[in-house]
Coordinates of C-alpha atoms and ligand atoms in Angstrom, one line a residue:
X1 CA 108.3 62.6 -19.0
X2 CA 109.8 65.8 -17.5
X3 CA 106.8 67.6 -18.9
X4 CA 104.4 65.3 -17.2
X5 CA 106.2 65.8 -13.9
X6 CA 106.2 69.5 -14.3
X7 CA 102.4 69.5 -15.0
X8 CA 101.9 67.2 -12.0
X9 CA 103.6 69.8 -9.8
X10 CA 102.2 72.8 -11.4
X11 CA 98.5 71.9 -11.0
X12 CA 98.4 71.7 -7.2
X13 CA 100.5 74.9 -7.0
X14 CA 98.0 76.7 -9.2
X15 CA 95.2 75.5 -7.0
X16 CA 97.0 76.7 -3.9
X17 CA 97.7 80.1 -5.6
X18 CA 94.1 80.5 -6.4
X19 CA 93.0 79.7 -2.9
X20 CA 95.4 81.8 -1.0
X21 CA 95.7 85.0 -3.0
X22 CA 93.5 87.2 -5.0
X23 CA 96.2 88.1 -7.4
X24 CA 95.0 86.0 -10.3
X25 CA 91.3 86.0 -9.6
X26 CA 88.7 88.0 -11.4
X27 CA 87.8 91.4 -9.9
X28 CA 84.4 91.2 -8.3
X29 CA 81.6 92.2 -10.7
X30 CA 80.1 95.6 -10.0
X31 CA 76.3 95.2 -9.9
X32 CA 74.4 97.5 -12.3
X33 CA 72.4 100.4 -11.3
X34 CA 68.7 100.1 -11.8
X35 CA 66.0 102.6 -12.5
X36 CA 62.4 101.5 -11.9
X37 CA 60.6 103.3 -14.7
X38 CA 57.0 103.1 -13.3
X39 CA 54.4 104.6 -15.7
X40 CA 51.0 106.1 -15.6
X41 CA 50.0 108.1 -12.4
X42 CA 46.5 109.5 -12.8
X43 CA 44.0 110.8 -10.4
X44 CA 41.3 108.1 -10.6
X45 CA 37.9 108.0 -8.8
X46 CA 39.2 110.7 -6.5
X47 CA 42.2 108.5 -5.4
X48 CA 45.7 107.5 -6.0
X49 CA 45.2 104.1 -7.7
X50 CA 45.6 101.2 -5.3
X51 CA 48.2 99.6 -7.6
X52 CA 50.5 102.6 -6.9
X53 CA 49.8 102.6 -3.2
X54 CA 50.8 98.9 -2.8
X55 CA 54.0 99.3 -4.9
X56 CA 55.1 102.4 -3.0
X57 CA 54.4 100.6 0.4
X58 CA 56.4 97.6 -0.8
X59 CA 59.4 99.7 -2.1
X60 CA 59.4 101.9 1.1
X61 CA 59.5 98.8 3.3
X62 CA 62.8 98.0 1.5
X63 CA 64.0 101.6 1.4
X64 CA 64.1 101.5 -2.4
X65 CA 63.4 104.6 -4.4
X66 CA 61.3 104.2 -7.5
X67 CA 60.1 106.7 -10.0
X68 CA 56.6 107.9 -10.9
X69 CA 55.6 108.9 -14.5
X70 CA 52.9 111.4 -14.0
X71 CA 50.3 112.2 -16.7
X72 CA 50.0 116.0 -16.6
X73 CA 46.2 116.4 -16.9
X74 CA 45.8 114.6 -13.6
X75 CA 47.2 117.8 -12.0
X76 CA 44.2 119.8 -13.4
X77 CA 41.7 117.4 -11.8
X78 CA 43.5 116.2 -8.6
X79 CA 42.7 117.3 -5.1
X80 CA 45.0 118.3 -2.3
X81 CA 45.2 114.6 -1.1
X82 CA 46.5 113.6 -4.5
X83 CA 49.0 116.4 -4.6
X84 CA 50.2 115.6 -1.1
X85 CA 50.6 112.0 -1.9
X86 CA 52.9 112.9 -4.8
X87 CA 54.8 115.5 -2.8
X88 CA 55.4 112.9 0.0
X89 CA 56.9 110.5 -2.6
X90 CA 59.1 113.3 -3.9
X91 CA 60.3 114.1 -0.4
X92 CA 61.1 110.4 0.1
X93 CA 63.4 110.5 -3.0
X94 CA 61.2 109.2 -5.7
X95 CA 61.6 111.0 -8.9
X96 CA 58.3 112.3 -10.4
X97 CA 58.8 112.5 -14.1
X98 CA 57.0 113.8 -17.2
X99 CA 54.8 111.2 -18.9
X100 CA 52.9 113.5 -21.2
X101 CA 49.9 115.7 -20.7
X102 CA 46.9 113.6 -21.9
X103 CA 48.5 110.2 -22.7
X104 CA 46.0 110.2 -25.6
X105 CA 45.8 108.9 -29.1
X106 CA 43.3 109.2 -31.9
X107 CA 42.9 108.3 -35.5
X108 CA 42.9 110.6 -38.5
X109 CA 42.0 108.8 -41.7
X110 CA 43.3 105.5 -40.4
X111 CA 46.5 107.0 -39.2
X112 CA 47.0 106.8 -35.5
X113 CA 48.1 110.2 -34.0
X114 CA 49.7 110.0 -30.5
X115 CA 50.5 112.7 -28.1
X116 CA 54.1 112.9 -29.3
X117 CA 53.9 111.1 -32.7
X118 CA 52.2 112.7 -35.6
X119 CA 51.3 116.0 -33.9
X120 CA 52.8 119.2 -35.1
X121 CA 55.6 121.0 -33.3
X122 CA 53.3 123.6 -31.7
X123 CA 51.0 121.0 -30.2
X124 CA 53.8 119.0 -28.8
X125 CA 55.5 122.0 -27.3
X126 CA 52.2 123.1 -25.7
X127 CA 51.5 119.7 -24.3
X128 CA 55.0 119.3 -22.8
X129 CA 54.9 122.8 -21.3
X130 CA 51.4 122.3 -19.7
X131 CA 52.6 119.3 -17.7
X132 CA 55.8 121.1 -16.8
X133 CA 54.0 124.2 -15.5
X134 CA 51.3 122.2 -13.7
X135 CA 54.0 120.3 -11.7
X136 CA 55.6 123.6 -10.7
X137 CA 52.3 125.2 -9.8
X138 CA 50.5 122.3 -8.0
X139 CA 53.4 120.4 -6.6
X140 CA 56.3 122.9 -6.5
X141 CA 58.3 120.3 -8.4
X142 CA 60.5 120.9 -11.4
X143 CA 60.3 117.8 -13.6
X144 CA 63.7 116.8 -14.9
X145 CA 63.0 113.6 -16.9
X146 CA 60.7 112.7 -19.7
X147 CA 59.4 109.4 -21.1
X148 CA 56.7 109.6 -23.7
X149 CA 53.3 107.8 -23.5
X150 CA 53.6 104.5 -25.4
X151 CA 57.3 105.5 -25.8
X152 CA 56.1 107.1 -29.1
X153 CA 57.8 110.2 -30.4
X154 CA 58.9 111.7 -33.7
X155 CA 61.3 114.4 -35.1
X156 CA 59.2 117.2 -33.6
X157 CA 59.5 115.8 -30.1
X158 CA 63.2 116.5 -29.9
X159 CA 62.6 120.1 -31.1
X160 CA 59.8 120.6 -28.6
X161 CA 61.9 119.2 -25.7
X162 CA 64.7 121.5 -26.7
X163 CA 62.3 124.3 -25.7
X164 CA 62.3 123.1 -22.1
X165 CA 65.8 123.3 -20.7
X166 CA 64.6 122.1 -17.2
X167 CA 64.0 118.7 -18.7
X168 CA 67.4 117.0 -18.8
X169 CA 66.8 113.3 -19.3
X170 CA 64.9 111.4 -21.9
X171 CA 64.0 107.8 -21.3
X172 CA 63.5 105.3 -24.1
X173 CA 64.0 107.7 -27.0
X174 CA 63.3 105.5 -30.0
X175 CA 64.1 107.8 -33.0
X176 CA 67.6 108.8 -34.1
X177 CA 66.8 112.6 -34.2
X178 CA 69.5 114.6 -32.4
X179 CA 68.8 116.0 -29.0
X180 CA 70.5 117.8 -26.2
X181 CA 68.9 115.6 -23.6
X182 CA 70.7 112.9 -21.7
X183 CA 69.5 109.6 -23.0
X184 CA 68.6 106.5 -21.0
X185 CA 68.0 103.8 -23.5
X186 CA 65.7 100.8 -23.4
X187 CA 67.1 97.3 -23.4
X188 CA 64.1 95.3 -24.7
X189 CA 65.2 92.1 -23.1
X190 CA 65.3 93.5 -19.6
X191 CA 61.9 94.5 -18.5
X192 CA 59.5 94.0 -15.6
X193 CA 56.6 93.0 -17.8
X194 CA 56.5 90.3 -20.5
X195 CA 54.2 91.2 -22.2
X196 CA 53.3 94.7 -21.1
X197 CA 51.3 94.7 -17.8
X198 CA 52.4 91.2 -16.8
X199 CA 55.4 91.1 -14.5
X200 CA 57.4 87.8 -15.1
X201 CA 60.3 87.0 -12.8
X202 CA 61.8 84.2 -14.9
X203 CA 61.9 86.2 -18.1
X204 CA 63.2 89.2 -16.2
X205 CA 66.0 87.1 -14.7
X206 CA 67.0 85.6 -18.1
X207 CA 67.3 89.2 -19.5
X208 CA 69.1 90.4 -16.5
X209 CA 71.7 87.7 -16.6
X210 CA 72.4 88.6 -20.2
X211 CA 72.8 92.3 -19.5
X212 CA 73.9 92.6 -15.9
X213 CA 77.3 94.0 -16.9
X214 CA 75.6 97.1 -18.3
X215 CA 76.1 100.1 -16.1
X216 CA 72.4 101.0 -16.0
X217 CA 69.2 99.1 -16.5
X218 CA 66.0 101.1 -17.0
X219 CA 63.1 98.7 -16.4
X220 CA 59.6 99.6 -17.1
X221 CA 56.3 98.7 -15.4
X222 CA 52.7 99.7 -14.9
X223 CA 51.7 99.4 -11.2
X224 CA 48.0 100.0 -11.9
X225 CA 47.9 96.7 -13.7
X226 CA 49.4 94.7 -10.9
X227 CA 46.3 94.7 -8.7
X228 CA 44.3 92.9 -11.4
X229 CA 45.8 89.6 -10.5
X230 CA 47.6 88.9 -7.3
X231 CA 50.3 86.9 -9.1
X232 CA 51.3 90.0 -11.0
X233 CA 52.3 91.9 -7.9
X234 CA 54.0 88.7 -6.5
X235 CA 56.1 88.5 -9.6
X236 CA 57.1 92.2 -9.3
X237 CA 58.1 91.5 -5.7
X238 CA 60.2 88.5 -6.7
X239 CA 62.0 90.8 -9.3
X240 CA 62.8 93.4 -6.6
X241 CA 63.9 90.9 -4.0
X242 CA 66.2 89.3 -6.5
X243 CA 67.7 92.7 -7.4
X244 CA 68.2 93.4 -3.7
X245 CA 70.1 90.1 -3.4
X246 CA 72.2 91.1 -6.5
X247 CA 73.1 94.2 -4.6
X248 CA 72.2 96.6 -7.4
X249 CA 71.9 100.3 -6.6
X250 CA 68.5 101.7 -7.3
X251 CA 68.7 105.2 -8.7
X252 CA 66.5 107.8 -10.4
X253 CA 66.9 109.1 -13.9
X254 CA 67.9 112.6 -12.8
X255 CA 70.0 111.3 -10.0
X256 CA 71.9 109.1 -12.5
X257 CA 72.3 112.1 -14.9
X258 CA 73.7 114.2 -12.1
X259 CA 76.4 111.7 -11.2
X260 CA 77.5 111.1 -14.8
Ligands
ZN301 ZN1 52.0 105.4 -20.1

């Protein structure tokens, strides 16, 4: 009987306590940081692809900084308008990052060789250095972060990257070879695209809810593919607007590395 009375008194007191003080409540959740890992900038038909232009316009309208994965050989072909477009993004705070030199793959006796998977060390080092040097020469930008085409690498890639101390960050490293680079891993469930090239807000949100307590989410997308169907870009916009509502902080790979 006494216990029942005690409970009867205790419950309203608890409620009162919860309403009037923050002492027993959960600390507010810190929203994660988010890197928009946007891949595949090429010089195409004498232009920056319209998919890139619309994504940058949208992000700029919200004062969000994205990142741009540049394919190095585009810097051999591009014109001054192309270089200036990239330099303007860099000045706005976008990170221009190393996304290979040729983004190419070919078959040798039924084995697929990719730019950084299956090539020897010398070829990988040469390819990495070419993009790094072209960015310095044509853009005046020192690239600081790397993400392989197709996210495909092997044991030589880590050794080749070790030859380039200016590159500090490696996104989506998928082997367990040791490296001196700062790693930004992939969380497969949290992506912009499901499957690749198809932004999907609902699937993104489900993955985000599962991993929102992570300190950093690196989410990948391909802006060139989002002009193919209007709905793709609309889904991307929904993802970004949701993240803004969640009050995440948008950061760049190198920016995140520097604050670590
Ligand atoms: Zn790519």
